[in-house]
mmCIF file of C-alpha atoms (C1' of nucleotides) in Angstrom:
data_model
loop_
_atom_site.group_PDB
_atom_site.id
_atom_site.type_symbol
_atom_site.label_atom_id
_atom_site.label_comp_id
_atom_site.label_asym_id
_atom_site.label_seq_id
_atom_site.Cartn_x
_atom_site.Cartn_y
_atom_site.Cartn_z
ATOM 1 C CA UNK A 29 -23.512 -32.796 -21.342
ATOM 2 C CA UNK A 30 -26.682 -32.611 -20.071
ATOM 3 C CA UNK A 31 -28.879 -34.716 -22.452
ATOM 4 C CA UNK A 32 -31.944 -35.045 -23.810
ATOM 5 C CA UNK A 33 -33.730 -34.875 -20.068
ATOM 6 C CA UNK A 34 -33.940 -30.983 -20.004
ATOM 7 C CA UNK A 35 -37.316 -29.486 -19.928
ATOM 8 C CA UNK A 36 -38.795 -28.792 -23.171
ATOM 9 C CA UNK A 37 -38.134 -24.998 -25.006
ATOM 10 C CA UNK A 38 -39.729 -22.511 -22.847
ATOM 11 C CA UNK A 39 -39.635 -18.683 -22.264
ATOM 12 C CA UNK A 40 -36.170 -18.904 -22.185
ATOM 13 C CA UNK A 41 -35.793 -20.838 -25.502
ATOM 14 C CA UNK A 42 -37.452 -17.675 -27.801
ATOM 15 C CA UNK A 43 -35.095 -15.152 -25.163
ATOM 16 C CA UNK A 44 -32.504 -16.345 -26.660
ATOM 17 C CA UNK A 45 -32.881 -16.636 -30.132
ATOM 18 C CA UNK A 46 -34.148 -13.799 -30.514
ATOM 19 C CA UNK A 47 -31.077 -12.480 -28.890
ATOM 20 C CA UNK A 48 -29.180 -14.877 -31.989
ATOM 21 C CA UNK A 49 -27.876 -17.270 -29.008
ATOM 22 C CA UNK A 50 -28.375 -20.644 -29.516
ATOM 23 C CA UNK A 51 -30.489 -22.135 -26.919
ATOM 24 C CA UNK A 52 -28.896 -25.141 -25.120
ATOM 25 C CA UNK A 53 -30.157 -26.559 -21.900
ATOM 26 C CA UNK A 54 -27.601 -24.577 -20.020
ATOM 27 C CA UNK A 55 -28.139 -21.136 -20.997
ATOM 28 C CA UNK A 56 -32.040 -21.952 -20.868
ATOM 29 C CA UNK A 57 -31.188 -23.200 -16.535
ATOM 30 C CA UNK A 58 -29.201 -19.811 -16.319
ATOM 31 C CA UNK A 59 -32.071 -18.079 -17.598
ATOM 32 C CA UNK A 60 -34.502 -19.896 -15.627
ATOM 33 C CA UNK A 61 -32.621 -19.884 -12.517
ATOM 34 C CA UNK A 62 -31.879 -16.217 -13.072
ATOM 35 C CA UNK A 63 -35.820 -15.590 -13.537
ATOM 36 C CA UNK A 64 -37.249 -17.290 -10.587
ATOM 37 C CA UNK A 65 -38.592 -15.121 -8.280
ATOM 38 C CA UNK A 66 -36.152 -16.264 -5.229
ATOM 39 C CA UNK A 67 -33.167 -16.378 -7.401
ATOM 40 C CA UNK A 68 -32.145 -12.590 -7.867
ATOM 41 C CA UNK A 69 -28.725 -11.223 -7.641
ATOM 42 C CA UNK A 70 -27.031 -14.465 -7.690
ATOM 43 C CA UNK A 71 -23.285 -14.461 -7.769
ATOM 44 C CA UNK A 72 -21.341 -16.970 -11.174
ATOM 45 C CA UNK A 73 -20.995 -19.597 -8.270
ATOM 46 C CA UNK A 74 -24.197 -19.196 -6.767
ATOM 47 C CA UNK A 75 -25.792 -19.784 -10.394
ATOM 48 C CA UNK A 76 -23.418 -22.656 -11.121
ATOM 49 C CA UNK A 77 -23.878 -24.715 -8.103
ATOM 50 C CA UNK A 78 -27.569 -24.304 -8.478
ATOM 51 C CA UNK A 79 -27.241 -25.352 -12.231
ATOM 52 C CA UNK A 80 -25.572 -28.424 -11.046
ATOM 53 C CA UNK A 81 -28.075 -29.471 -8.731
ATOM 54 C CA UNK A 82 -29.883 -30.137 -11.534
ATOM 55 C CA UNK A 83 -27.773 -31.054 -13.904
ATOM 56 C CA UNK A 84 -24.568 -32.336 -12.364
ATOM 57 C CA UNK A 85 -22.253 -32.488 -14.935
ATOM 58 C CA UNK A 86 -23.452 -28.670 -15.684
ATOM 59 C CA UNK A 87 -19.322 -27.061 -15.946
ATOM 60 C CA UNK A 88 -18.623 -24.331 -13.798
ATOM 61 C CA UNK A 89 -16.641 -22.555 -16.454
ATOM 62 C CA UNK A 90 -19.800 -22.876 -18.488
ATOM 63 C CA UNK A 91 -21.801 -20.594 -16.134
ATOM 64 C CA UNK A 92 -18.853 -18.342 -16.192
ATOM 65 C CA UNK A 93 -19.331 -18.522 -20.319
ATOM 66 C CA UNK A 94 -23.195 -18.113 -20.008
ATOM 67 C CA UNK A 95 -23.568 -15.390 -18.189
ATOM 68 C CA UNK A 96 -20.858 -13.177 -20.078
ATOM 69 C CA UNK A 97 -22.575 -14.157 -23.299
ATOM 70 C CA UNK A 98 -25.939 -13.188 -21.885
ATOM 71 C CA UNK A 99 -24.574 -10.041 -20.360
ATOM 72 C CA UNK A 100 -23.178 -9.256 -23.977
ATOM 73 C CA UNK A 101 -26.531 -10.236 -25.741
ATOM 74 C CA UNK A 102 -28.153 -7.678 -22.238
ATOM 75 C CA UNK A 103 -30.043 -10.278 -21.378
ATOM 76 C CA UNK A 104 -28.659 -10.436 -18.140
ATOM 77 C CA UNK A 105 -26.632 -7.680 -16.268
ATOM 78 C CA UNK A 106 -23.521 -7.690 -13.422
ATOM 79 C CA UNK A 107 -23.082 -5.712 -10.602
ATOM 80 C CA UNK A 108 -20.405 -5.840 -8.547
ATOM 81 C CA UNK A 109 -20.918 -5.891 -4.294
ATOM 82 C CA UNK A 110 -18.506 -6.115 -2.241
ATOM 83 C CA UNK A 111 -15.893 -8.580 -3.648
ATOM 84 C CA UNK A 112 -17.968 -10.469 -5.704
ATOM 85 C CA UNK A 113 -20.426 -9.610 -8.840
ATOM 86 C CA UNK A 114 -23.549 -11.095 -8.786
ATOM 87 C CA UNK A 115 -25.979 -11.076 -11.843
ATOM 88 C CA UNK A 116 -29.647 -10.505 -12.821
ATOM 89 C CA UNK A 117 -32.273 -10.650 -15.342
ATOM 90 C CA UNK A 118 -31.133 -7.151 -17.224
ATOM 91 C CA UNK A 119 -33.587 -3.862 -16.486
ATOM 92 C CA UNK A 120 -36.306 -6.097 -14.031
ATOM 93 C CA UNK A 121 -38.346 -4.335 -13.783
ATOM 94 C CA UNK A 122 -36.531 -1.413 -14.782
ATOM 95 C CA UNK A 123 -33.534 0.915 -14.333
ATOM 96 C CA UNK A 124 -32.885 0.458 -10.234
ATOM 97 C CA UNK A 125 -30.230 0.211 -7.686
ATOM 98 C CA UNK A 126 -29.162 -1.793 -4.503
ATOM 99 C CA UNK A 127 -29.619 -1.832 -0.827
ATOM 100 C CA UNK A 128 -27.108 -4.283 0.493
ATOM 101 C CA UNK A 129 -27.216 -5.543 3.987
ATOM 102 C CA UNK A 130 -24.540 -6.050 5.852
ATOM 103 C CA UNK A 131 -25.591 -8.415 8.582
ATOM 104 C CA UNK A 132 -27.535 -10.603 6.663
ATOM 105 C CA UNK A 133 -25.833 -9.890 3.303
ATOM 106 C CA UNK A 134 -30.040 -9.513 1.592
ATOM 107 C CA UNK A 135 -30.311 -7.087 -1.627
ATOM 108 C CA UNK A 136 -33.192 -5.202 -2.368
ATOM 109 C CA UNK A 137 -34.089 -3.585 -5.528
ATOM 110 C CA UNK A 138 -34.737 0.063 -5.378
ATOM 111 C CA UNK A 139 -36.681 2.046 -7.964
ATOM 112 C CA UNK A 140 -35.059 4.545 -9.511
ATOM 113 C CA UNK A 141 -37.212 7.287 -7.945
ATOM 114 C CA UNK A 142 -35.659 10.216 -9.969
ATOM 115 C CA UNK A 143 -32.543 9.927 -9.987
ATOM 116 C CA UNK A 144 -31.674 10.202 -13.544
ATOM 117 C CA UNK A 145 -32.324 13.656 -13.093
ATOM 118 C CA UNK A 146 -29.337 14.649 -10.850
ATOM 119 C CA UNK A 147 -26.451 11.687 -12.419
ATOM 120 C CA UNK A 148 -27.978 13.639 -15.863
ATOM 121 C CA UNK A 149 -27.016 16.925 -14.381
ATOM 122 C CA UNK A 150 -23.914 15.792 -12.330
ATOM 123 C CA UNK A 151 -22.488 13.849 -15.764
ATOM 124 C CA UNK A 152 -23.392 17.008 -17.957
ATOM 125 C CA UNK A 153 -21.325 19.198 -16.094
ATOM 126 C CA UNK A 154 -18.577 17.457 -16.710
ATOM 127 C CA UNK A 155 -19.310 17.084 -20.409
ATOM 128 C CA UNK A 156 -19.965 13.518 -19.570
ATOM 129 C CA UNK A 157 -21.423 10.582 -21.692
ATOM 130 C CA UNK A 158 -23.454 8.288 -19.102
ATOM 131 C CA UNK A 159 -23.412 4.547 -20.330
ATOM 132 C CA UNK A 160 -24.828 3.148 -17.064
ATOM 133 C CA UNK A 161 -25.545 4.037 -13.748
ATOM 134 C CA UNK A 162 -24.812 2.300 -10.770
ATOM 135 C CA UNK A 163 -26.102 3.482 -7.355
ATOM 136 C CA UNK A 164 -25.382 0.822 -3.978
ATOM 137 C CA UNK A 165 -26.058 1.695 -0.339
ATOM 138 C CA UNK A 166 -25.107 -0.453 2.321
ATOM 139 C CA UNK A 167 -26.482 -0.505 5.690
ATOM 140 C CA UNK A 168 -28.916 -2.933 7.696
ATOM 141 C CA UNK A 169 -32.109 -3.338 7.079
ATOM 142 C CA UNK A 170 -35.177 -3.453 8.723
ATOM 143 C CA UNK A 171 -34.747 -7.199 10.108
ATOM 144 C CA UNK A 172 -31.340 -6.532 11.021
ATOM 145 C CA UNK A 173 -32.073 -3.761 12.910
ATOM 146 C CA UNK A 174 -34.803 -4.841 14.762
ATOM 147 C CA UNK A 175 -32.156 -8.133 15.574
ATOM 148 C CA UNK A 176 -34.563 -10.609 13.353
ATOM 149 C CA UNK A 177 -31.656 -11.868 11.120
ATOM 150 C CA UNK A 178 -33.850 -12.942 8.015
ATOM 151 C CA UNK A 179 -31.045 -15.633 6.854
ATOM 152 C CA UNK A 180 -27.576 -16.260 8.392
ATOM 153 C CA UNK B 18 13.254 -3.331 5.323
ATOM 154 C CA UNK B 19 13.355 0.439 4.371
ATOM 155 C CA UNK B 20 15.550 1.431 6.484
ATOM 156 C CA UNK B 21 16.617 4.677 7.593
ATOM 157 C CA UNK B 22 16.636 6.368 4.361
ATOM 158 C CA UNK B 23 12.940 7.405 4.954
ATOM 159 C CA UNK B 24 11.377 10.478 5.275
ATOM 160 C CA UNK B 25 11.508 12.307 8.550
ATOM 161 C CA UNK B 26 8.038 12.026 10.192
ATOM 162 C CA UNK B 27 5.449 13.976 8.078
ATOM 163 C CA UNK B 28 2.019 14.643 8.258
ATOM 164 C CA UNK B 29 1.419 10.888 7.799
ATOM 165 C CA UNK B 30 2.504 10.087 11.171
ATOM 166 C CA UNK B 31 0.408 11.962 13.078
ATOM 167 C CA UNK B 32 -2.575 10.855 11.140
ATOM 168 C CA UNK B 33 -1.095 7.416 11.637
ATOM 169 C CA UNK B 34 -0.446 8.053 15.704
ATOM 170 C CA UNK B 35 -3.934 9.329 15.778
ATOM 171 C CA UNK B 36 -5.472 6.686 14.822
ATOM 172 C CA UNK B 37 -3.863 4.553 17.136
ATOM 173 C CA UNK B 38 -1.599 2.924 14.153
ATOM 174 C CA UNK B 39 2.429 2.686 14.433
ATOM 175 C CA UNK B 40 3.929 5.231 12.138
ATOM 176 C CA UNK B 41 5.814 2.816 9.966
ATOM 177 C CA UNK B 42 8.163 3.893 6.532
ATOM 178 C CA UNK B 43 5.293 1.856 4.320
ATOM 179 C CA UNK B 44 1.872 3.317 5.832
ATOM 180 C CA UNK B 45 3.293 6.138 5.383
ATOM 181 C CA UNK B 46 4.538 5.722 2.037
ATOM 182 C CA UNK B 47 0.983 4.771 0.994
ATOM 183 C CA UNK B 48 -0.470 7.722 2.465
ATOM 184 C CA UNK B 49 1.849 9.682 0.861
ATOM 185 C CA UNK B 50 1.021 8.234 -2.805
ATOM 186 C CA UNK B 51 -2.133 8.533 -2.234
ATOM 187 C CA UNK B 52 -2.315 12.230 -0.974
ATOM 188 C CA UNK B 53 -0.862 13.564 -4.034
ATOM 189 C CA UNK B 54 -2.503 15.316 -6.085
ATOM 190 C CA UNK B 55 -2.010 13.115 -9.177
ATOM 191 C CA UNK B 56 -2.386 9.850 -7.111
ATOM 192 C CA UNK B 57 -6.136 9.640 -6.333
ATOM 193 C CA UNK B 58 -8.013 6.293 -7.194
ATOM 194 C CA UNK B 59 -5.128 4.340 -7.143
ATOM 195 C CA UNK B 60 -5.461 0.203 -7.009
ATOM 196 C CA UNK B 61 -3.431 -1.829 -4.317
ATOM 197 C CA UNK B 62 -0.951 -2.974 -7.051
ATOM 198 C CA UNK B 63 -0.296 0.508 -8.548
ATOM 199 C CA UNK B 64 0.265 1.598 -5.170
ATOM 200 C CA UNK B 65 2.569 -1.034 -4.491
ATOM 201 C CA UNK B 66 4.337 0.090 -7.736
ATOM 202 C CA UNK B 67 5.205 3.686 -6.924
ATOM 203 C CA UNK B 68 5.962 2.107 -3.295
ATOM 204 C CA UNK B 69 8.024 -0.584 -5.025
ATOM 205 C CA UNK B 70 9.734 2.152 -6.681
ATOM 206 C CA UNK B 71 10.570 4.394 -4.230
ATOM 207 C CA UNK B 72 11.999 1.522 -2.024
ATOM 208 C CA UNK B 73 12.842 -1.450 -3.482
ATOM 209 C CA UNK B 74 12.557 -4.297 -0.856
ATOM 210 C CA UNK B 75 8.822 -2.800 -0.440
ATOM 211 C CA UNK B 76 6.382 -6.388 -0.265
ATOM 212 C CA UNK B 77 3.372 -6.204 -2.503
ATOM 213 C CA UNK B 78 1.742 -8.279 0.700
ATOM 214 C CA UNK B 79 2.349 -5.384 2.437
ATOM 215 C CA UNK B 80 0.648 -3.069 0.230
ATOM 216 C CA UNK B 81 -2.449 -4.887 0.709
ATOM 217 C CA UNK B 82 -2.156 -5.396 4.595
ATOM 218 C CA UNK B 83 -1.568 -1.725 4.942
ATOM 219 C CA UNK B 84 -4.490 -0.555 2.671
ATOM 220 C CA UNK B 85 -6.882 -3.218 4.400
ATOM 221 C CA UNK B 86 -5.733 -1.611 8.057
ATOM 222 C CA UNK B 87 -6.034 1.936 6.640
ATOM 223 C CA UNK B 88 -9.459 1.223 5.395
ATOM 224 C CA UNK B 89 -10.289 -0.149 8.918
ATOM 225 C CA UNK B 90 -9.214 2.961 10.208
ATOM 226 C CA UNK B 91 -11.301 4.845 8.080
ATOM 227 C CA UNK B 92 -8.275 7.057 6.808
ATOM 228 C CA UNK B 93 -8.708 5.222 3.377
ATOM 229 C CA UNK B 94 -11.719 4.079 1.809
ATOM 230 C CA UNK B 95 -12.132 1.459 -0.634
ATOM 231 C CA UNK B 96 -14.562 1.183 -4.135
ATOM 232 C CA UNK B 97 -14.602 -1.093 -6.827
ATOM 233 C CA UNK B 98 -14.583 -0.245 -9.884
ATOM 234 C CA UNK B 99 -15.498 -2.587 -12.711
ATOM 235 C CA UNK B 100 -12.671 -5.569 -11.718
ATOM 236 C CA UNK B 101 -10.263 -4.155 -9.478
ATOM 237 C CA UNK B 102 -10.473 -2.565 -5.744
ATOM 238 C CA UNK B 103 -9.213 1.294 -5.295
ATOM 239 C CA UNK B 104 -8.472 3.142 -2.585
ATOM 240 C CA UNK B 105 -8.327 7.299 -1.954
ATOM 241 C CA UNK B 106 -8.123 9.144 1.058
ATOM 242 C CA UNK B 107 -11.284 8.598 3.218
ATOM 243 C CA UNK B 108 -14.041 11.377 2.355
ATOM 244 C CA UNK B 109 -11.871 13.644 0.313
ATOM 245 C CA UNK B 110 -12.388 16.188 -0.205
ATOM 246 C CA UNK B 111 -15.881 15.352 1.240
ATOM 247 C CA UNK B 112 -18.282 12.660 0.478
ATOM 248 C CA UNK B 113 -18.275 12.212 -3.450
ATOM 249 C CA UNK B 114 -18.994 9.696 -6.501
ATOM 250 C CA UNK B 115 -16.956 8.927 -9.609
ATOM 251 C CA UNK B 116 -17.510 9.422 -13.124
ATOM 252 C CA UNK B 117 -15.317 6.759 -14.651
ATOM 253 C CA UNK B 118 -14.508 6.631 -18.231
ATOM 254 C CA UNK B 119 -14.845 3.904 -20.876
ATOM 255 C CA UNK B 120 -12.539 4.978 -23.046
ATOM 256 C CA UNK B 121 -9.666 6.285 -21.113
ATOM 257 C CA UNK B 122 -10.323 4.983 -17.987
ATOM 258 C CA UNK B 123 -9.669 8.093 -15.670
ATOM 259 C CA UNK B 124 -12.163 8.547 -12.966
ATOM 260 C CA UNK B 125 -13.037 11.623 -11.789
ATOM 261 C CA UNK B 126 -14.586 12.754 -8.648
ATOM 262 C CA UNK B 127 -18.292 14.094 -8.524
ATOM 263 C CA UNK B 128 -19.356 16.258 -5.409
ATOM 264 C CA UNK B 129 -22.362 15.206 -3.327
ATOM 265 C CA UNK B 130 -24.745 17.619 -4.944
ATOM 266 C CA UNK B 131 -27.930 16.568 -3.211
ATOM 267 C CA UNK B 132 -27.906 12.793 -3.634
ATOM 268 C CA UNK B 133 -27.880 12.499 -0.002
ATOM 269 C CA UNK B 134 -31.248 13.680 0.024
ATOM 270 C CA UNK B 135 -32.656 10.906 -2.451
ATOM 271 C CA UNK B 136 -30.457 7.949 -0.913
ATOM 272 C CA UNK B 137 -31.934 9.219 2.519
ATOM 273 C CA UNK B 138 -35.547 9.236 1.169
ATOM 274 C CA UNK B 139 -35.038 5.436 -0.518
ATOM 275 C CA UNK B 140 -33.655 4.330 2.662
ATOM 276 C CA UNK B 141 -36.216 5.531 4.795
ATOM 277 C CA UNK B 142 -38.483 3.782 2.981
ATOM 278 C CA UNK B 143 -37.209 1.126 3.203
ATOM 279 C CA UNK B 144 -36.260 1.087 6.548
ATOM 280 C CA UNK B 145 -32.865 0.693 5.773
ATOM 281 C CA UNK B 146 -30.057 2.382 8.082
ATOM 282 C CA UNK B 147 -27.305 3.629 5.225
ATOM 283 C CA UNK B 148 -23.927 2.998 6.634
ATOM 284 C CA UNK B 149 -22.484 3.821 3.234
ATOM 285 C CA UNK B 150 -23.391 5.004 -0.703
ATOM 286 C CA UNK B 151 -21.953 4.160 -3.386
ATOM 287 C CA UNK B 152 -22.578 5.955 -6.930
ATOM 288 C CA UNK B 153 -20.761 5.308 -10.066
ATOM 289 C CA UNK B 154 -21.311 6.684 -13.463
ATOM 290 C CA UNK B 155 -20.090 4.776 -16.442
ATOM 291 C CA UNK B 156 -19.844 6.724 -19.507
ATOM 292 C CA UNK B 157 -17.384 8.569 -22.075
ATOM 293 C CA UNK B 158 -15.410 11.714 -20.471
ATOM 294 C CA UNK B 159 -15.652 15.261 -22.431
ATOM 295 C CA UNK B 160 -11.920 14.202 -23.862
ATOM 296 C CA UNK B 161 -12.516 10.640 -25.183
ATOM 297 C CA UNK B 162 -15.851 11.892 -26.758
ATOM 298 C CA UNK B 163 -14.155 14.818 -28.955
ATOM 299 C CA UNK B 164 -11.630 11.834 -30.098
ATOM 300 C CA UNK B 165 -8.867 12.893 -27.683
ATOM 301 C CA UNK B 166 -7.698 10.562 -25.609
ATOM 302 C CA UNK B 167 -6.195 11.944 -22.324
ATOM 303 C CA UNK B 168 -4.070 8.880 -21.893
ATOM 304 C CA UNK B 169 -3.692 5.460 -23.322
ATOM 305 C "C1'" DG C 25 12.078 -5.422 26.009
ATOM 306 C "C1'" DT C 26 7.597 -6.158 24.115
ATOM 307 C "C1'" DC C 27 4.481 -6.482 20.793
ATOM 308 C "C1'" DT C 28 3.462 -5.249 16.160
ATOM 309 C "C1'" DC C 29 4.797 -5.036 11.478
ATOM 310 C "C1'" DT C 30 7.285 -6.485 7.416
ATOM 311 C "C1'" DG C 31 9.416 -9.541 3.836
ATOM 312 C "C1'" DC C 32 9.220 -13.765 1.833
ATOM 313 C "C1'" DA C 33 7.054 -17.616 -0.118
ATOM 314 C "C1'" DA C 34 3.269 -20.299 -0.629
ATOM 315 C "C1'" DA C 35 -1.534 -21.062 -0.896
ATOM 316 C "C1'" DG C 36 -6.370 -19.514 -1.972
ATOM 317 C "C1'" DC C 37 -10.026 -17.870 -4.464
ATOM 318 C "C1'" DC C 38 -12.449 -16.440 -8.417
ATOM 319 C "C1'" DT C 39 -12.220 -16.347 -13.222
ATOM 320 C "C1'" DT C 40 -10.410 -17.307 -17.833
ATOM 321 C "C1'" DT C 41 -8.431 -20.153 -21.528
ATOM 322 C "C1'" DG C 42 -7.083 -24.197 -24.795
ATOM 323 C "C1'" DC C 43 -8.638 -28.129 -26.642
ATOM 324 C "C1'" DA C 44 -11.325 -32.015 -28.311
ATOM 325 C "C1'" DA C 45 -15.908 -33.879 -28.186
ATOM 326 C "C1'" DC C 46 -20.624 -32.691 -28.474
ATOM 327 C "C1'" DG C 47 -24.983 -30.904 -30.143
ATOM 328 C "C1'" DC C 48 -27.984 -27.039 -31.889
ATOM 329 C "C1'" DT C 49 -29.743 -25.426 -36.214
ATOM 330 C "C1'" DA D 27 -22.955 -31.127 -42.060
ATOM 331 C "C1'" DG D 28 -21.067 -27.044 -40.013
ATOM 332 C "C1'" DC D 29 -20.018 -24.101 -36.615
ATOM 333 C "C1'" DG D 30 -20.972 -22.607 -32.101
ATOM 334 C "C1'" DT D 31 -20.937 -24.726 -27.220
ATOM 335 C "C1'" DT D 32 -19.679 -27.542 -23.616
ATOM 336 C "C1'" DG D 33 -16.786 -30.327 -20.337
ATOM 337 C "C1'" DC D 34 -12.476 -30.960 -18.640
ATOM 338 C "C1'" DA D 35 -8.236 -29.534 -16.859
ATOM 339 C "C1'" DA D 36 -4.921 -26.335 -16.383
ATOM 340 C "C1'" DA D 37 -3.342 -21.638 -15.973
ATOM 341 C "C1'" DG D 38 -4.003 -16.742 -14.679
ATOM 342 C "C1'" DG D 39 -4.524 -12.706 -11.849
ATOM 343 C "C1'" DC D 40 -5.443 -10.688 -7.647
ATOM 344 C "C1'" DT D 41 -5.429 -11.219 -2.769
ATOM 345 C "C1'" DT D 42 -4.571 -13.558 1.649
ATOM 346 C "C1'" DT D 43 -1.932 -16.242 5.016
ATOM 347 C "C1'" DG D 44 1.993 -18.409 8.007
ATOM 348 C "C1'" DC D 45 6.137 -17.708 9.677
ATOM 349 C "C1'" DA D 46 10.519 -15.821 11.358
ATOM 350 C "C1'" DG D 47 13.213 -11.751 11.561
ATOM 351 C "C1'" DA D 48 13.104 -6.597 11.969
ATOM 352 C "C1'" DG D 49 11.389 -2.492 13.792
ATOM 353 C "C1'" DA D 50 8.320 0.937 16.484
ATOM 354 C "C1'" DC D 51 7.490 2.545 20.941
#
DNA sequence: GTCTCTGCAAAGCCTTTGCAACGCT
DNA sequence: AGCGTTGCAAAGGCTTTGCAGAGAC
């Protein structure tokens, strides 16, 4: 458990019960860690070890918990790369896709620049419901290319 | 071992020899599951079913080595959908997307239609070199959303 | 005959589950 | 106080790996 030395009911606190979650210190570090600017498109593990850096005796299971509960409440949304899914703050900033590097493994957000307009088309041809969209390309980008490796 | 009980060399063996790959009774089992008509999107374990089924003493390991060296030969190509990997035959019948279903879970295959165009544009702009797309629509096929259900 | 591939069995990784204690409301 | 949540530990499912024998060329 992680005590009475989290930080006091932020943001994060009124997210959530407003989404009828109870708001306990992990689900508010999720959230948190989930929201900061250098945190997006973090994989379970990714958000768990993070979690415990701050909280040590934060349960990896328990980010595995969290983030399906916050997925459910769509609060926070999963994609899937490669083999692993990684997770984000749901619709932020809105409705966009992926650019997944392969060298250096970075993903960018990409607006959704009109492209509801052809999967609306495409799925109503085929007398298609859409529930969600999910558009990835993978390449390198512009670091890679150039041979700057922005991590590694 | 299969044995010789196999097929006689097929179609599957040259595409196998061409790429530089021994023509062996299991790759070209898989290709063969996977070329029919009915077998499209297929994960490794169903194709190590109707493998399994056809011969026996067919490995499940070996369903997953082959499909991992077809893939790197870029005769089969890989997607994920939701939790589980499937494979197809590499750009068939040309570069396409998938419209999977909710409620029945078939997926069905989506031409091109343009997108190329918009995922060029993105990239560009983000001076990202595309090595490969990826679109998936979630959503309720025309069957489920009348109430029949084409399988289950 | 050589070098690769396969079958087998075991391990690995990510994720889920059961249970009792804990803590949010 | 009551019921949802968490930590812990163990299991689960899919996938990978090491090795020796079998097979393709």
């Amino acid at each position: 458990m992680i005590g009475t030395a989290m930080p006091a009911p932020t943001d994060s606190h009124t997210l959530l019960r407003r989404a009828g979650l109870r708001s306990t210190p992990q689900r508010q570090t999720v959230l948190d860690l989930l929201g900061d600017g250098d945190h997006r498109h973090l994989t379970a593990d990714d958000i768990w070890r993070a979690a415990a850096s701050r909280h040590p005796s934060f349960n990896r299971s328990t980010a595995y918990r969290v983030l399906e509960q916050l997925c459910d409440a769509g609060i926070v949304q999963q994609t899937r790369f490669g083999d692993s899914a990684h997770f984000e703050i749901a619709g932020a900033p809105q409705r966009h896709y992926h650019l997944v590097c392969r060298s250096c493994g970075s993903i960018e957000n990409l607006p959704s620049d009109g492209l509801a307009d052809i999967t609306g088309r495409m799925a109503r041809q085929h007398g298609f419901t859409i529930r969600s969209v999910d558009l990835t390309i993978e390449g390198e980008c512009r670091s890679c290319r150039r041979g700057v490796s922005p991590r590694v």
